[in-house]
Amino acid sequence: MPTVEVDPDELRRLTGHEEKSDDELEADLFALGLEYEGDTEDGHMQLEFAPDRLDRLSIEGIARSLRYQYGDDRGVYVPKTNDAEWVIEVDESVPEERPYVTGAIVRGLDMTEEGLESLIQLQEKLHRTMGRQRAKGAIGVHDLTMLKGRPAGEDRPKTISYRGIDPDGDRFVPLDSDAELTPGEVLSEHPTGRTYGPLLADYGSYPVIYDDIGLFSFPPVINGRRTEVTEGTRDVFVEMTGTDQWTIDRMCAIVCYALAARGGRVEEVRVEYPEESLVRPDFEIEHKTVSHRRIERLLGIDLDSDEVLDLLERSGLAGEVEERGDEVVYDVSVPPYRVDVLHPVDVVDDVGRAYGFNDLEPRYPEVGTIGGRTDRTRLEDAARDALVGLGFEDMLNFHLVSEAACFDRMGIAPGESESVYGAGDPATIAEPYSEDYTIVRTWALPSLLMVLENNTHRAYPQDLSEIGLAARVDRSEETKVAERRTVAAVLARTDAGYEAAKARLQAVARAFGKTLETPPTEHPTFIPGRTAEVVLDGESAGVIGEIHPRVLVEHDLEVPVAAFEFDLRALD
């Protein structure tokens, strides 16, 4: 899940509640759905949150949510905008692979060190999430005083141009460089160019942005040094290019709201395409309709209309009551930075959070039957109890991972022979929300290693286990995907070895009355000669062994790790 680093003193200042202790802040943040994950070396909080609330990728967005929670702010806020003095002219030479652009001017900033760090962090996080590592949308922020708009006529604002040029076209000095380079040279010689160059591999021409002086931005790769934003910058020009207008417009809105929270005054920019003209940033308010009955049914509480309107305003939304026949509904206004509100249920979730989920009283549903655990769930619980009894800490990880995490970092290739446990053709997500969640995992061990990777600052030993979902493409299944539950465990400690892992696996098998055999085998994730097949009651079920040093290095682990994983159904 996304994490953001927040200076608690800066957060207190932005919320206007400097009396809050760290413990009180953590509790308030948890009520919003942001979990405290520890402190950085410089004393900043590390906060983890659901990837849908991208407006909270900055300290300004988190402070805004807290002010609503405290009741200091209410309803929908839209920054006032001044009329456009600048035009972004989109030339017909722009590469068809990246045809869209948006932008805004923000004036009157007091760009402190903290504000600059927050802006850089927000850019990086938006690039990783909505921007799909800059492939779908890329952000450029420039010092406006260093730009010279090309005059476009007496009655028209200053103009800059978004166009396409050849790889060996005009030269400019990119960030972190002293040399003038062509776009092609940036991709081959500059570290940032080599990182993001693959995004432009299939482009016939490269997208660039010019002012009257010359080229100053090479999206989605790097900005020019001439317009670099530094401490003390007062006025900035924000530009974003991408493959989808809605995405970059929403990214732009999030950045503008963050800068407005720092005292900036937002100014419009006119984007002129060959066939149409747009005024940006797009601060249009969206509307959702939700019924009073649905709110009460989903939350399980009784509310009157005034209470619902109050809870909506405390969520940063606004509502108007309408009567449609015998039903009461709300026309809910949604601010432009709330990219997560896609359905009426999202509105109900906001109402529930403002009410306080901890204040909801559980009650039995009004149904004629009483539920019970399925046979599979009982088997899972029994296996989980056995592992916890052996000293493992039970994990619950996401079933969605990246292809690199599931295969490349584990030393195996997707689609590799199914005789390699964890291989197979993965079920891919057609439209992934983030590059970190592109497939359904084919085995659970990669998830446990990622937990170890994120826990290198914690003491050892770390013995972790998980019983969870794994899947792979199987055309013989009705759904074309074969799902299964697996039992995975890792031992990360200085004395971790094959024998220690097998002893615990043997205890699990004995608890279920199963005969365990471990004939030698090979697996690219494990050390040759220290790897075995897991055979329960004569059926092959999984793999056990010591993790290969190559995989340990890939996960920044400095202690040995022994592990096993097998199919849960083998214990039935």
Tab-separated table of N, CA, C and O in Angstrom, residues 31-32 69 299 301 311 314-315 348-361:
chain	number	residue	atom	x	y	z
A	31	ALA	N	-8.446	6.890	12.507
A	31	ALA	CA	-9.886	7.022	12.257
A	31	ALA	C	-10.166	7.385	10.802
A	31	ALA	O	-11.237	7.078	10.269
A	32	LEU	N	-9.197	8.029	10.141
A	32	LEU	CA	-9.334	8.358	8.727
A	32	LEU	C	-8.964	7.198	7.818
A	32	LEU	O	-9.166	7.256	6.610
A	69	GLN	N	-12.370	16.373	9.761
A	69	GLN	CA	-12.703	15.465	10.863
A	69	GLN	C	-12.907	16.242	12.162
A	69	GLN	O	-13.803	15.918	12.953
A	299	LEU	N	-25.180	1.133	6.682
A	299	LEU	CA	-24.509	1.438	7.948
A	299	LEU	C	-25.201	0.796	9.145
A	299	LEU	O	-24.583	0.665	10.214
A	301	ILE	N	-27.754	2.003	10.904
A	301	ILE	CA	-28.125	2.997	11.916
A	301	ILE	C	-29.277	3.834	11.393
A	301	ILE	O	-29.546	3.874	10.199
A	311	LEU	N	-23.002	15.057	8.303
A	311	LEU	CA	-21.917	14.095	8.103
A	311	LEU	C	-21.278	14.259	6.723
A	311	LEU	O	-20.066	14.097	6.572
A	314	ARG	N	-18.957	17.209	6.933
A	314	ARG	CA	-17.757	16.867	7.704
A	314	ARG	C	-16.840	15.921	6.936
A	314	ARG	O	-15.724	15.648	7.365
A	315	SER	N	-17.299	15.429	5.796
A	315	SER	CA	-16.476	14.584	4.921
A	315	SER	C	-15.875	15.379	3.770
A	315	SER	O	-15.207	14.813	2.910
A	348	VAL	N	-21.559	6.642	0.947
A	348	VAL	CA	-21.986	6.010	2.195
A	348	VAL	C	-20.771	5.735	3.086
A	348	VAL	O	-20.822	5.907	4.312
A	349	ASP	N	-19.665	5.314	2.480
A	349	ASP	CA	-18.440	5.067	3.247
A	349	ASP	C	-17.980	6.339	3.943
A	349	ASP	O	-17.564	6.313	5.106
A	350	ASP	N	-18.033	7.479	3.239
A	350	ASP	CA	-17.650	8.753	3.851
A	350	ASP	C	-18.573	9.108	5.011
A	350	ASP	O	-18.118	9.594	6.052
A	351	VAL	N	-19.870	8.879	4.832
A	351	VAL	CA	-20.823	9.147	5.914
A	351	VAL	C	-20.502	8.287	7.126
A	351	VAL	O	-20.501	8.765	8.277
A	352	GLY	N	-20.186	7.020	6.884
A	352	GLY	CA	-19.848	6.123	7.984
A	352	GLY	C	-18.585	6.539	8.716
A	352	GLY	O	-18.516	6.474	9.952
A	353	ARG	N	-17.573	6.994	7.971
A	353	ARG	CA	-16.334	7.428	8.617
A	353	ARG	C	-16.559	8.690	9.441
A	353	ARG	O	-15.994	8.845	10.530
A	354	ALA	N	-17.352	9.614	8.909
A	354	ALA	CA	-17.636	10.824	9.666
A	354	ALA	C	-18.446	10.511	10.929
A	354	ALA	O	-18.239	11.127	11.981
A	355	TYR	N	-19.338	9.549	10.837
A	355	TYR	CA	-20.106	9.120	12.017
A	355	TYR	C	-19.195	8.428	13.021
A	355	TYR	O	-19.318	8.609	14.233
A	356	GLY	N	-18.255	7.639	12.487
A	356	GLY	CA	-17.341	6.884	13.346
A	356	GLY	C	-17.674	5.408	13.308
A	356	GLY	O	-18.643	4.985	13.952
A	357	PHE	N	-16.895	4.637	12.530
A	357	PHE	CA	-17.191	3.207	12.435
A	357	PHE	C	-17.082	2.515	13.794
A	357	PHE	O	-17.773	1.529	14.052
A	358	ASN	N	-16.237	3.024	14.672
A	358	ASN	CA	-16.111	2.425	15.999
A	358	ASN	C	-17.340	2.672	16.861
A	358	ASN	O	-17.523	2.008	17.888
A	359	ASP	N	-18.165	3.626	16.452
A	359	ASP	CA	-19.380	3.925	17.213
A	359	ASP	C	-20.583	3.129	16.720
A	359	ASP	O	-21.669	3.228	17.310
A	360	LEU	N	-20.426	2.369	15.647
A	360	LEU	CA	-21.527	1.541	15.148
A	360	LEU	C	-21.706	0.331	16.049
A	360	LEU	O	-20.727	-0.305	16.457
A	361	GLU	N	-22.937	0.029	16.372
A	361	GLU	CA	-23.228	-1.117	17.233
A	361	GLU	C	-23.564	-2.328	16.372
A	361	GLU	O	-24.457	-2.269	15.524
